[in-house]
Amino acid sequence: MAHSGRRDSPELPDFSLLKRLARDQLIYLLEQQHEVDKLYKVEYKPIISTSDQVCFLIRPRIQTVKWIYVANADKAAGKFRRYKIIFTPQKFYACEAVLEEQGLFGDVTTDEWAFYLLPLDDDIISLELPEFFRDNFLAGDQRWVRTVGSALHLLHSIYGPFSKIYGIGRCAKMAYESWKEQVEEGDTKARQAEIGNAFLIDRDVDYITPLCSQVVYEGLVDDIFRIKCGCVEFGHDVTSSDKSVKVMLNSQDKVFSEIRNEHFSNVFSFLSQKARNLQTAYDKRRGMDIKQMKTFVSEELKGLKQEHRLLSLHIGACESIMKKKTKQDFQELLKTEHSLLEGFEIRECISFIEEHINRQVSMIESLRLLCLLSITENGLLPKDFRALKAQYLQSYGVDHLLTFANLRQLGLLVEQQPGETLTVMESKVGKLVNDKTAGKLTDAFSSLAKKSHFRALSRKLNLVPKSDEEYDLRVPRDMAYIFSGAYIPLSCKLIEQVLERDSWTGLEEVTKLLNGHEFAFTDLRAKSDAQRIILVMFLGGCTFSEISALRFLGRERGYKFIVVTTAITNSSRLIEALLGNKV
Amino acid sequence: MMKNKPDEEDYWNSSKFKAFTFDDEDDEFSRLKESKQAVNSIRSLVEEEDDEDEVEKVSWSGEPVGSISWSVRETAASNQKTQREHAFPKINASSPSVSRSHSGYSLSSLFKGDDWSPEETIHRMQQGKVVSLERFRSLQDKLLLLDFSVRAHDGNIITAVILFTLTSIIRVLFRELESRQTALRHFIHYLTEIRDHRLLLELLSKRRDFLKSCLNLPFSPEESAHVQDHYTLLERQIIIEATDRLAEHAGKVEIFQKFPRRASILNMPLITTLYYCCFYHYNEPEGTYSSPLNIRHTFRISEKQYFVTVLAARAKLKAWSDLDALFTSRNWLGFTKKKSPLSFHRVVDILQKNSAPTQVLQEYVGLVDDADLRIGLAQKHKCHDIVINTYRDLKDRQLLLGYRGKVERGSAEERKINDLLDSPVRKRRNYDHHHHYQHVT
C-alpha cells in the first residue's frame, strides 16, 4: 500500500553508526572512568545503597541535581559517599553552581556523555530533548542552541559535508551560526557526502500543524497511545487479553511500515485484505505432503506467524481507535478544525468550542481548540476571549490563569487589539514590504510573542485546497492528504518551496509574514552527488504527520528526507508543556 | 596582574563597597539609587589605581574608547532600546583591580588562572575549555563578558556569566540587564528553576512593570475577579463538604447511600461543583449554599452552561421529570412550551450518552427544528413515531414503505404505517393510476 516512489530515489545513509558511537562512549565512561557496575533510574525516591559510590546519568536539569543532593544528604549524613554525575549531552554551568552552592558531603565528580542523536528509524533521528520547546520558546533560554549546533556538526562531519543549508526562525539561525563556528574550528576532512543539504526550522514558524488532530495512522497512534522513543504500549483493549504489550514501531515492522503514512480511512480495509491474504497463505498447508510441509515450516511459517501477530495488533489498535473516536464525536471535531482552517462558519466553531468547554470534555483539547481558533483568526474578539476564558476557568479551575499567560506570551491564544483586524494587519505588512526600511518590520516583529498571519499565508501558499472537488484519499495528489485534504502543513510547504527555488527568492512576502530570520548558505566547495538527500531539522518538535507529509513529498520529487527533531511532539505534548503549574 | 591583593582586602572590608550575598539583609547597595552612583564609586577607585602599568585597551571596533561613566550613561539611557546586543559599549577595559568576588560560591575550583580577554574567554567557553572568570573584576569587563556571551547565543554561557557576576554587583547587574533582554530572560529562568523566591520577589516588587512584560504576570482587574471567585467558591466548598460528609455518615439521606461520593468537592473547578450540586442538591431552595440556582446566580453562570450541567446530572440520575420541568416554560396564557438555550440535538446527544430510554429521547428529538437533522436523529435512536410522522407530513409513500421494513413485525408502529399507507387521501407525490386498495386482514 505504501506508494512506490520514483525509481531514481536515493538511498538513505546508515545511522546505526551514531548509536554505536554513543554506546561506546558511554561504556567507556562507565567502565573505564567511573567503574560503574549498576545503573539505577532516577525516580525521585531515596536511594538505598550500600556502596560508597553512586553514579547518576542525568539530563542537566537543576531540579534533578538538587534532588540528587537533597534526597541523599540525609541518608549520607556522616557517611562518606562519593557521587559521580554524568550529564548528557553536556554539563551546564548552572547545574555545577548548584552543586557548589550546596556544598556536598563527600566527593562529587562530574562528567559528560556527548550523546546527541538517537535514530528512531531509518529516516528519523531524535535529540530526545522535549524540554527544548518550553525552555527555548517560553522562557527564552538559549541553553540548547549549542547542543543543536553540535548535533548538526556531528551529522555534518560523519555524513556531510552539506553543500546547502537553508532555514527559518530565530533559533534556527542561532543554531546555524553555532554550527558554522564549530565547522570553522574543526577541520573538515574531504569525504563523499551522504547528506547534501539541510533545512532548519523553528517550531514557532508553524504552530498550526501540531495543533491539528492527526489522521494518518502513525499520528493517530501517537495521539491516542503515546509513542515514546519509537515504542508504544498497547493495553488490553487492543490485545484483547489481560496483558498489555510493548511494541517497537518502525520500518522493521513490515505491517506498520505499509500503513504508517496512510490516511486512517484506508488502513482498516488494507489490514482486512492483508488478513485474508494471510489466511490464504496459511491454508496452503492443507494440501501439502510431508516434504512440502517441512519446507513450509522451516521457511514460511515463522514469517507468517510474525505477520499474523503484527496484523492482529494493528487491527486491534484500529478498532480501539475507532471506538474511542466515535465516542468523542471525532467527526464533528474534525469538521470544526477544517472550518477554522478554511475560515468558514467561524461562529459555529466558536459555539462548538464553547460547548466543548461547558461539557468539560477534555482540558487539553479545549485549549488546543482555543489556540487553533486564535491562530487562524489572528486572535479572538475581546468579547469572545473574555467569555471563553471565563468559561474555561470555570470548567477546569482558576489555576489555569497561568496557562493562559503562557499561551498569550507565545502568541498562541491572544485577544485582538482594537484596530487590529485582519485586513488592517495585512495592509500594514503589505505596505512595509515595499518600503526601503523593511528591516524595521523585522525589528517590530522580533519580540518573542509573534503575531499570526495564517489567512494571508494560507492564501499565498495555497495551504487550503479548494473544497469543491472531491479529494481522493486513496490516491493523494498532495500533502494535504495527511489532514484529509483540508490543509497542507505550512512547515512542509515552506520546505517544498525553498527546495524548488533553491533559495528564498520569490518568498519575500511569505517570510515577512513569518517574522523573517530566514537564511540560505551555499558551500560551493562541498558539491556532491547527495543533493537530493535532505536533512530537515525541527527545533522545538516535529509531528508524525509532518514526517508523513515529507515522505510523500520525497516520493513525489525524488528526494529523501531525514527528519532530525529535538523531540517528537503532538498537540497534547505541546499544550502540556505550556500548562501553568510547572516550574 | 593581581599585585595588590592586600589593598583589595582593605578596600573590600571598607564600608564603601559591600558585596551582595544571598544572606545579606543589610546590603549597602539597596541604598544606592542609580547604577551611575555605584559605578562612579568604582570609577574613582579605578582612577586611584592609575599607576598600574598594565592597561589593556580593548577597542574591538577600532573607534576611540570612551569612559566608564559614558558607557553607563549610555546603558541607563537605553532602557527604551530593545536590541542592546547589537551595540557593544565602547569601553576602556583597564586593569581589573577593583572588587573581589564574594566567596559565597565560586566556580573557581573549576577554573584555572589565565590571561584571556573577555571576547577570547567567551570563545574558549564555547569550545568547552577551562577559563578564569574571576579575573574580571570591573563592571565594564563583566558587561563585556555578558555582551559577548549573548552574541554567542549560547544560553549555557549566558547563564554562567550572570551567575558569576551575580555575587558582586547584583543590583547593578539587574539594571544593566534591563536593556539586555536576552540575558535577563536567562537570569529569570535560572531563578525560576532554583526557585529562589526571595530574590524573585525582590525583583518583582522593584520592577514590576518591566518584569510583567517578560513574565507576563496575570492579575489584571479582570483576572483578579477570577481569583476572587475562586476564593468565594472555596469558602462554599468547605461548607458543602463539611455538611455533606456528616449527612453521608449519618446514613439518613438516601441519595448519598445510593450514589456514594467518590471524592471531596474541595478545590474542584466551578462547573464540577455545579454538577455535584445538581446531582446531590437539586431541589433545594435557592437560599442554601448548595443550591444549584444559588451557585448559578452567585457566579454568573450562563443559561446555556447551566442547562448543560443540569442535563448531565439529572440524566445520570434518570430524573426525566426534572428535565421536563427544566425545559418547560409557561406563557401568560398558561400554555406550556419547551425552550432550550442549547440546541435540542445537543440535548439528545447528552441524554443518549447517559442511556436515556427511547421514549425520553423521542420527546426531545421531536423538538429538533431542522427536519433533516430530526429524521437523522430519529433513525439513529429508533424513534419510530417521529420518522413515521415526518414521512407522513412529507407525504412520501416510498419512504414510509421503506421504513416499514425497519420496524418490528406486528408492532404498533407497523400498524400505524399500514394505516397511513391505506389512507384514502390522494397523495400528490406517488400518485399511481393503477393503485388499488389493499385490504389488511
mmCIF file of C-alpha atoms in Angstrom, chain B residues 252-394:
data_model
loop_
_atom_site.group_PDB
_atom_site.id
_atom_site.type_symbol
_atom_site.label_atom_id
_atom_site.label_comp_id
_atom_site.label_asym_id
_atom_site.label_seq_id
_atom_site.Cartn_x
_atom_site.Cartn_y
_atom_site.Cartn_z
ATOM 1 C CA LYS B 252 -30.201 9.104 56.578
ATOM 2 C CA VAL B 253 -30.025 10.864 53.236
ATOM 3 C CA GLU B 254 -30.987 8.431 50.505
ATOM 4 C CA ILE B 255 -29.039 9.813 47.637
ATOM 5 C CA PHE B 256 -25.736 9.505 49.455
ATOM 6 C CA GLN B 257 -26.463 5.854 50.092
ATOM 7 C CA LYS B 258 -27.427 5.154 46.528
ATOM 8 C CA PHE B 259 -24.582 7.140 44.978
ATOM 9 C CA PRO B 260 -21.748 7.389 47.453
ATOM 10 C CA ARG B 261 -19.480 10.363 46.939
ATOM 11 C CA ARG B 262 -16.257 9.376 45.306
ATOM 12 C CA ALA B 263 -14.182 12.418 46.164
ATOM 13 C CA SER B 264 -14.162 15.628 48.131
ATOM 14 C CA ILE B 265 -15.527 18.703 46.432
ATOM 15 C CA LEU B 266 -12.723 20.905 47.712
ATOM 16 C CA ASN B 267 -10.658 22.640 45.050
ATOM 17 C CA MET B 268 -12.773 21.295 42.237
ATOM 18 C CA PRO B 269 -13.498 23.705 39.385
ATOM 19 C CA LEU B 270 -16.734 25.671 39.430
ATOM 20 C CA ILE B 271 -18.585 23.595 36.876
ATOM 21 C CA THR B 272 -17.674 20.388 38.635
ATOM 22 C CA THR B 273 -19.097 21.919 41.810
ATOM 23 C CA LEU B 274 -22.267 22.883 39.984
ATOM 24 C CA TYR B 275 -22.610 19.358 38.638
ATOM 25 C CA TYR B 276 -22.172 17.978 42.115
ATOM 26 C CA CYS B 277 -24.892 20.219 43.472
ATOM 27 C CA CYS B 278 -27.227 19.380 40.602
ATOM 28 C CA PHE B 279 -26.628 15.765 41.436
ATOM 29 C CA TYR B 280 -26.970 15.799 45.201
ATOM 30 C CA HIS B 281 -28.837 19.008 45.984
ATOM 31 C CA TYR B 282 -31.046 19.706 43.050
ATOM 32 C CA ASN B 283 -34.340 20.587 44.623
ATOM 33 C CA GLU B 284 -33.075 22.709 47.461
ATOM 34 C CA PRO B 285 -34.413 26.227 47.897
ATOM 35 C CA GLU B 286 -32.303 28.968 46.438
ATOM 36 C CA GLY B 287 -31.173 30.240 49.827
ATOM 37 C CA THR B 288 -28.809 27.386 50.573
ATOM 38 C CA TYR B 289 -25.131 27.334 49.668
ATOM 39 C CA SER B 290 -25.530 24.077 47.848
ATOM 40 C CA SER B 291 -28.489 25.070 45.734
ATOM 41 C CA PRO B 292 -27.620 24.946 42.058
ATOM 42 C CA LEU B 293 -29.621 28.072 41.370
ATOM 43 C CA ASN B 294 -27.693 29.909 44.048
ATOM 44 C CA ILE B 295 -24.413 28.886 42.510
ATOM 45 C CA ARG B 296 -25.630 29.885 39.101
ATOM 46 C CA HIS B 297 -26.502 33.374 40.260
ATOM 47 C CA THR B 298 -23.517 33.947 42.506
ATOM 48 C CA PHE B 299 -21.004 33.025 39.853
ATOM 49 C CA ARG B 300 -22.902 34.440 36.909
ATOM 50 C CA ILE B 301 -23.054 31.166 35.025
ATOM 51 C CA SER B 302 -24.663 31.422 31.621
ATOM 52 C CA GLU B 303 -28.025 29.836 30.975
ATOM 53 C CA LYS B 304 -26.516 27.543 28.381
ATOM 54 C CA GLN B 305 -23.786 26.299 30.699
ATOM 55 C CA TYR B 306 -26.327 25.832 33.466
ATOM 56 C CA PHE B 307 -28.635 23.788 31.278
ATOM 57 C CA VAL B 308 -25.780 21.601 30.030
ATOM 58 C CA THR B 309 -24.732 20.773 33.568
ATOM 59 C CA VAL B 310 -28.239 20.157 34.925
ATOM 60 C CA LEU B 311 -28.962 17.978 31.946
ATOM 61 C CA ALA B 312 -25.889 15.845 32.524
ATOM 62 C CA ALA B 313 -26.544 15.447 36.224
ATOM 63 C CA ARG B 314 -30.278 14.731 36.091
ATOM 64 C CA ALA B 315 -29.868 12.407 33.125
ATOM 65 C CA LYS B 316 -27.337 10.439 35.108
ATOM 66 C CA LEU B 317 -29.947 10.035 37.811
ATOM 67 C CA LYS B 318 -32.615 9.284 35.226
ATOM 68 C CA ALA B 319 -34.726 12.096 36.631
ATOM 69 C CA TRP B 320 -36.667 12.707 33.422
ATOM 70 C CA SER B 321 -39.429 14.711 35.017
ATOM 71 C CA ASP B 322 -36.871 17.201 36.303
ATOM 72 C CA LEU B 323 -35.671 17.684 32.751
ATOM 73 C CA ASP B 324 -39.189 18.112 31.603
ATOM 74 C CA ALA B 325 -39.713 20.849 34.132
ATOM 75 C CA LEU B 326 -36.401 22.459 33.244
ATOM 76 C CA PHE B 327 -37.285 22.914 29.629
ATOM 77 C CA THR B 328 -40.897 23.790 30.080
ATOM 78 C CA SER B 329 -41.946 27.336 30.440
ATOM 79 C CA ARG B 330 -45.394 28.704 30.840
ATOM 80 C CA ASN B 331 -46.507 31.673 28.868
ATOM 81 C CA TRP B 332 -49.032 34.184 30.118
ATOM 82 C CA LEU B 333 -51.944 32.247 28.733
ATOM 83 C CA GLY B 334 -50.941 29.200 30.727
ATOM 84 C CA PHE B 335 -49.761 27.233 27.732
ATOM 85 C CA THR B 336 -46.574 25.329 28.127
ATOM 86 C CA LYS B 337 -43.850 25.160 25.584
ATOM 87 C CA LYS B 338 -40.400 23.712 25.605
ATOM 88 C CA LYS B 339 -37.447 26.005 25.191
ATOM 89 C CA SER B 340 -33.750 25.463 25.414
ATOM 90 C CA PRO B 341 -30.716 27.722 25.254
ATOM 91 C CA LEU B 342 -28.811 24.889 23.663
ATOM 92 C CA SER B 343 -29.999 23.200 20.548
ATOM 93 C CA PHE B 344 -32.201 20.174 21.109
ATOM 94 C CA HIS B 345 -29.987 17.899 19.122
ATOM 95 C CA ARG B 346 -27.277 18.581 21.708
ATOM 96 C CA VAL B 347 -29.776 17.754 24.394
ATOM 97 C CA VAL B 348 -30.483 14.468 22.695
ATOM 98 C CA ASP B 349 -26.762 13.804 22.447
ATOM 99 C CA ILE B 350 -26.236 14.278 26.180
ATOM 100 C CA LEU B 351 -29.297 12.218 27.025
ATOM 101 C CA GLN B 352 -28.190 9.420 24.806
ATOM 102 C CA LYS B 353 -24.754 9.370 26.404
ATOM 103 C CA ASN B 354 -26.498 8.883 29.713
ATOM 104 C CA SER B 355 -28.563 5.966 28.378
ATOM 105 C CA ALA B 356 -31.914 7.678 28.359
ATOM 106 C CA PRO B 357 -34.767 5.408 27.302
ATOM 107 C CA THR B 358 -36.225 5.763 23.838
ATOM 108 C CA GLN B 359 -39.454 7.463 24.941
ATOM 109 C CA VAL B 360 -37.472 10.235 26.574
ATOM 110 C CA LEU B 361 -35.146 10.582 23.602
ATOM 111 C CA GLN B 362 -38.095 10.611 21.297
ATOM 112 C CA GLU B 363 -39.653 13.536 23.061
ATOM 113 C CA TYR B 364 -36.588 15.683 22.599
ATOM 114 C CA VAL B 365 -35.793 14.501 19.102
ATOM 115 C CA GLY B 366 -39.232 15.690 18.206
ATOM 116 C CA LEU B 367 -38.281 19.171 19.278
ATOM 117 C CA VAL B 368 -35.391 19.463 16.849
ATOM 118 C CA ASP B 369 -36.230 22.163 14.348
ATOM 119 C CA ASP B 370 -34.329 21.088 11.321
ATOM 120 C CA ALA B 371 -36.262 18.318 9.566
ATOM 121 C CA ASP B 372 -33.256 16.528 8.114
ATOM 122 C CA LEU B 373 -31.451 16.562 11.415
ATOM 123 C CA ARG B 374 -34.575 15.382 13.164
ATOM 124 C CA ILE B 375 -35.014 12.435 10.844
ATOM 125 C CA GLY B 376 -31.368 11.508 11.112
ATOM 126 C CA LEU B 377 -31.507 11.512 14.893
ATOM 127 C CA ALA B 378 -34.815 9.701 14.956
ATOM 128 C CA GLN B 379 -33.463 6.953 12.794
ATOM 129 C CA LYS B 380 -30.284 6.738 14.817
ATOM 130 C CA HIS B 381 -32.169 6.362 18.073
ATOM 131 C CA LYS B 382 -35.025 4.327 16.682
ATOM 132 C CA CYS B 383 -37.670 6.885 17.456
ATOM 133 C CA HIS B 384 -40.098 5.321 15.021
ATOM 134 C CA ASP B 385 -43.061 7.543 15.644
ATOM 135 C CA ILE B 386 -41.127 10.614 14.714
ATOM 136 C CA VAL B 387 -39.864 9.116 11.497
ATOM 137 C CA ILE B 388 -43.302 7.935 10.569
ATOM 138 C CA ASN B 389 -44.887 11.272 11.357
ATOM 139 C CA THR B 390 -42.258 13.154 9.443
ATOM 140 C CA TYR B 391 -42.679 10.977 6.397
ATOM 141 C CA ARG B 392 -46.412 11.383 6.740
ATOM 142 C CA ASP B 393 -46.019 15.139 6.802
ATOM 143 C CA LEU B 394 -43.780 14.981 3.761
#
